[in-house]
Coordinates of C-alpha atoms (C1' of nucleotides) in Angstrom, one line a residue:
Chain A
M1 CA 102.6 98.6 113.9
K2 CA 102.8 98.0 117.5
M3 CA 99.8 96.5 119.2
R4 CA 99.2 97.3 122.8
D5 CA 99.7 94.3 125.0
A6 CA 96.4 94.6 126.8
F7 CA 93.1 96.1 125.6
T8 CA 89.8 96.9 127.2
C9 CA 87.5 96.2 124.4
P10 CA 87.7 94.6 121.0
L11 CA 87.4 98.0 119.3
E12 CA 90.9 98.9 120.5
L13 CA 92.2 95.8 119.0
V14 CA 90.8 96.6 115.6
H15 CA 91.9 100.2 115.9
D16 CA 95.4 99.0 116.4
M17 CA 95.1 96.7 113.4
I18 CA 94.2 99.5 111.0
K19 CA 96.2 102.3 112.4
G20 CA 99.0 103.6 110.2
K21 CA 99.1 106.3 107.7
W22 CA 98.3 104.3 104.6
K23 CA 96.1 101.4 105.8
P24 CA 92.7 103.0 105.2
I25 CA 93.6 104.2 101.7
I26 CA 95.0 100.8 100.7
L27 CA 91.8 99.1 101.8
W28 CA 89.8 101.7 100.1
R29 CA 91.6 101.2 96.9
L30 CA 91.2 97.4 97.2
R31 CA 87.4 97.7 97.4
L32 CA 87.5 98.0 93.6
G33 CA 88.9 94.5 93.3
P34 CA 92.2 92.5 93.2
T35 CA 95.2 94.5 92.3
S36 CA 98.9 94.1 91.9
L37 CA 101.5 95.7 94.0
S38 CA 102.8 98.0 91.3
R39 CA 99.3 99.1 90.4
L40 CA 98.6 100.0 94.0
E41 CA 101.9 101.9 94.1
K42 CA 100.8 103.9 91.1
D43 CA 97.3 104.5 92.3
I44 CA 98.0 105.6 95.8
D45 CA 99.5 109.0 95.6
G46 CA 102.7 109.6 97.5
I47 CA 103.2 106.0 98.9
T48 CA 106.5 104.3 98.5
Q49 CA 106.9 100.6 97.7
K50 CA 108.3 100.1 101.2
M51 CA 105.4 101.6 103.0
L52 CA 103.0 99.8 100.8
L53 CA 104.6 96.4 101.5
E54 CA 104.8 97.1 105.2
H55 CA 101.2 98.0 105.6
L56 CA 100.0 95.3 103.3
K57 CA 101.8 92.8 105.3
E58 CA 100.0 93.8 108.4
L59 CA 96.7 93.9 106.8
I60 CA 97.3 90.3 105.6
D61 CA 98.5 89.2 109.0
Y62 CA 95.3 90.5 110.6
G63 CA 93.1 88.9 107.9
F64 CA 91.8 92.0 106.1
V65 CA 93.7 91.3 102.9
E66 CA 94.8 88.3 101.1
K67 CA 97.6 87.8 98.7
K68 CA 97.6 85.4 95.7
T69 CA 100.7 84.6 93.9
F70 CA 100.4 83.1 90.4
D71 CA 103.3 81.1 89.0
G72 CA 104.4 81.6 85.5
Y73 CA 105.5 84.4 83.3
P74 CA 104.9 87.3 83.7
L75 CA 105.1 87.2 87.4
R76 CA 101.8 88.1 88.9
V77 CA 100.7 88.9 92.5
E78 CA 97.2 90.0 93.5
Y79 CA 96.1 91.6 96.6
S80 CA 92.4 91.7 97.5
L81 CA 90.1 92.2 100.5
T82 CA 89.1 89.1 102.3
E83 CA 85.5 88.1 101.9
E84 CA 84.6 88.2 105.6
Q85 CA 86.7 90.6 107.6
G86 CA 87.9 92.7 104.8
R87 CA 84.5 93.4 103.3
E88 CA 83.1 94.0 106.8
L89 CA 85.7 96.5 107.6
L90 CA 84.9 98.2 104.3
E91 CA 81.5 99.0 105.7
A92 CA 83.0 100.9 108.5
L93 CA 85.3 102.8 106.1
K94 CA 82.4 103.7 104.0
I95 CA 80.8 105.5 106.9
M96 CA 84.0 107.3 107.6
Q97 CA 84.3 108.3 104.0
Q98 CA 80.8 109.7 104.3
I99 CA 81.6 111.6 107.4
G100 CA 84.6 113.1 105.7
I101 CA 82.5 114.2 102.7
K102 CA 79.9 115.8 104.9
Y103 CA 82.6 117.5 107.0
L104 CA 84.3 119.0 104.0
K105 CA 80.9 120.2 102.6
S106 CA 79.9 121.8 105.9
H107 CA 83.2 123.5 106.1
G108 CA 83.0 125.2 102.7
K109 CA 85.4 122.8 101.0
E110 CA 83.2 121.4 98.2
D111 CA 85.9 122.5 95.8
V112 CA 88.3 119.9 97.2
L113 CA 85.7 117.2 96.7
I114 CA 85.0 118.3 93.1
E115 CA 88.7 118.5 92.4
K116 CA 89.1 114.9 93.5
G117 CA 86.2 113.8 91.4
I118 CA 84.1 112.8 94.4
L119 CA 81.4 115.4 93.6
P120 CA 80.5 116.3 90.0
G121 CA 82.3 119.4 88.9
Chain B
M1 CA 97.6 114.8 116.5
K2 CA 99.2 115.9 113.4
M3 CA 97.0 116.0 110.3
R4 CA 98.6 115.4 106.9
D5 CA 98.6 118.6 104.9
A6 CA 97.1 117.0 101.8
F7 CA 94.9 114.0 101.5
T8 CA 93.6 111.9 98.6
C9 CA 90.2 111.0 99.9
P10 CA 87.9 112.1 102.8
L11 CA 88.5 108.8 104.4
E12 CA 92.1 109.8 105.2
L13 CA 90.9 113.0 106.8
V14 CA 88.6 111.1 109.1
H15 CA 91.2 108.5 109.9
D16 CA 93.6 111.3 110.9
M17 CA 90.9 112.8 113.1
I18 CA 90.4 109.7 115.1
K19 CA 93.9 108.3 115.2
G20 CA 95.5 108.2 118.6
K21 CA 95.7 105.6 121.2
W22 CA 92.7 106.7 123.2
K23 CA 90.2 108.3 120.9
P24 CA 88.2 105.2 119.9
I25 CA 87.7 104.2 123.6
I26 CA 86.7 107.6 124.6
L27 CA 84.1 107.7 121.9
W28 CA 83.0 104.2 122.8
R29 CA 82.5 105.1 126.4
L30 CA 80.6 108.2 125.4
R31 CA 78.0 106.1 123.5
L32 CA 76.4 105.4 126.9
G33 CA 75.6 109.1 127.4
P34 CA 77.0 112.3 128.7
T35 CA 79.7 112.0 131.2
S36 CA 82.0 114.1 133.3
L37 CA 85.7 114.2 133.0
S38 CA 86.4 112.5 136.2
R39 CA 84.0 109.7 135.3
L40 CA 85.8 109.1 132.0
E41 CA 89.1 109.0 133.8
K42 CA 87.8 106.4 136.1
D43 CA 86.1 104.3 133.4
I44 CA 88.9 104.3 130.9
D45 CA 91.5 102.0 132.3
G46 CA 95.1 103.3 132.2
I47 CA 94.4 106.8 130.8
T48 CA 96.0 109.8 132.4
Q49 CA 94.1 113.0 132.8
K50 CA 96.4 114.7 130.4
M51 CA 95.9 112.3 127.6
L52 CA 92.2 112.4 128.2
L53 CA 92.0 116.1 128.0
E54 CA 94.2 116.3 124.9
H55 CA 92.3 113.7 123.0
L56 CA 88.9 115.1 124.1
K57 CA 90.0 118.5 122.9
E58 CA 90.7 117.2 119.4
L59 CA 87.5 115.2 119.3
I60 CA 85.7 118.4 120.1
D61 CA 87.6 120.4 117.6
Y62 CA 86.6 118.0 114.9
G63 CA 83.0 117.9 115.9
F64 CA 82.6 114.4 117.3
V65 CA 82.2 115.4 120.9
E66 CA 80.6 118.4 122.6
K67 CA 81.3 119.8 125.9
K68 CA 78.6 121.4 128.0
T69 CA 79.4 123.5 131.1
F70 CA 76.7 124.1 133.6
D71 CA 76.9 127.1 135.8
G72 CA 75.9 126.9 139.4
Y73 CA 77.2 124.9 142.2
P74 CA 78.5 122.4 142.1
L75 CA 80.3 123.1 138.9
R76 CA 79.4 120.6 136.3
V77 CA 80.9 119.7 132.9
E78 CA 79.5 117.1 130.5
Y79 CA 81.0 115.5 127.5
S80 CA 78.8 113.8 124.9
L81 CA 78.8 112.6 121.4
T82 CA 77.4 115.1 118.9
E83 CA 74.1 114.2 117.4
E84 CA 75.3 114.2 113.8
Q85 CA 78.9 113.4 113.4
G86 CA 79.5 111.8 116.7
R87 CA 76.6 109.3 116.4
E88 CA 77.5 108.6 112.8
L89 CA 81.0 107.7 113.6
L90 CA 79.7 105.5 116.4
E91 CA 78.1 103.3 113.7
A92 CA 81.5 102.8 112.2
L93 CA 83.0 102.0 115.6
K94 CA 80.2 99.5 116.2
I95 CA 81.3 97.6 113.1
M96 CA 84.9 97.6 114.2
Q97 CA 83.8 96.3 117.6
Q98 CA 82.0 93.5 115.9
I99 CA 85.0 92.7 113.8
G100 CA 87.1 92.6 116.9
I101 CA 84.7 90.2 118.7
K102 CA 84.6 87.9 115.7
Y103 CA 88.3 88.0 115.4
L104 CA 88.8 87.0 119.0
K105 CA 86.3 84.2 118.8
S106 CA 87.8 82.8 115.7
H107 CA 91.2 82.9 117.3
G108 CA 90.2 80.9 120.3
K109 CA 90.0 83.8 122.7
E110 CA 86.5 83.7 123.9
D111 CA 87.8 83.7 127.4
V112 CA 89.0 87.3 126.9
L113 CA 85.5 88.3 125.8
I114 CA 83.9 86.6 128.7
E115 CA 86.4 88.1 131.2
K116 CA 85.5 91.5 129.9
G117 CA 81.8 90.9 130.2
I118 CA 81.2 91.1 126.5
L119 CA 80.1 87.5 126.2
P120 CA 78.1 85.8 129.0
G121 CA 80.3 83.7 131.2
Chain C
dC1 C1' 115.8 92.8 83.3
dT2 C1' 111.5 93.4 86.0
dG3 C1' 108.5 93.3 89.7
dG4 C1' 108.4 92.1 94.5
dA5 C1' 110.4 92.1 99.2
dT6 C1' 113.8 93.2 103.1
dC7 C1' 117.3 95.9 105.8
dC8 C1' 119.4 99.9 108.1
dC9 C1' 119.1 104.5 109.7
dG10 C1' 118.0 109.4 110.7
dA11 C1' 114.1 112.5 111.3
dA12 C1' 109.5 113.5 112.8
dT13 C1' 105.6 112.3 115.9
dG14 C1' 103.2 110.3 119.6
dA15 C1' 102.8 108.8 124.5
dT16 C1' 104.2 109.0 129.3
dA17 C1' 106.5 110.8 133.3
dC18 C1' 107.5 114.5 136.0
dT19 C1' 106.7 119.2 138.0
dG20 C1' 104.6 123.4 139.4
Chain D
dC1 C1' 95.1 121.3 134.8
dA2 C1' 99.3 123.3 131.7
dG3 C1' 104.6 122.9 130.5
dT4 C1' 108.4 120.5 129.8
dA5 C1' 111.5 116.5 129.4
dT6 C1' 112.1 111.9 128.0
dC7 C1' 111.2 107.7 125.9
dA8 C1' 108.9 104.8 122.2
dT9 C1' 107.1 104.4 117.6
dT10 C1' 106.4 105.5 113.0
dC11 C1' 107.7 107.4 108.6
dG12 C1' 110.5 107.8 104.7
dG13 C1' 114.8 107.4 101.9
dG14 C1' 117.7 104.6 99.7
dA15 C1' 120.6 100.6 99.2
dT16 C1' 120.1 95.8 98.5
dC17 C1' 118.5 91.3 97.6
dC18 C1' 115.5 87.5 95.5
dA19 C1' 113.0 85.1 91.9
dG20 C1' 111.3 84.3 87.3

DNA sequence: CTGGATCCCGAATGATACTG
DNA sequence: CAGTATCATTCGGGATCCAG
């Protein structure tokens, strides 16, 4: 993801760091705890391994996600939110999630929310 | 800004609504209160009127910003955050701003912050 | 063999410049 | 301001490679 070379306020920086089609969902999925690559691939609907790796890599570079590789057999790799930055960003994402829910409600789309298990059926 | 036709969680929806190079800065600038188009154009460094209008339009369509036109002379137009959605999103942006500030600090870039007047010189 | 990671390329989208 | 042209970036598919 290309960062702009100059920015006016730190907000722009962070926006650039988390822009990209899949970054928010990846982070959102990671709020549930450490996960393997293949698990993420299964859980995030429609993502390809390539996209997942690409976006994960950036999230790691910017310090939102950390990767732990365990030696031994079977091979195991875990991705998780970083305590500091990752968890903090999660707070912002929670707000956005709430806004999305309210938005759908107030636009007569409760059915979508129910269908996705966000609201009780 | 193109929205994806299907999304897994409301978060994705909101992310799509505020993606775009200038949207966060516009919202950030609007936190200070209602502003005219020309004022925004002056305050946001590097933006063209076209981009500003385009992005404002979407923010209005999605309910984050409202536009008030005052009749009379001189003609006056004001853009501001909406009470509900706009202000709520601002909370998320504030967190992101904080993350950005911390990030810059912990990467030895305090000087950038001082230069921009975010930290006292 | 399995799970993880990288490379190349065409198609779709976003941003900017230019023009009236 | 709106329309169009152009340039830059992102997305996605699929082949390929690496390591245990």
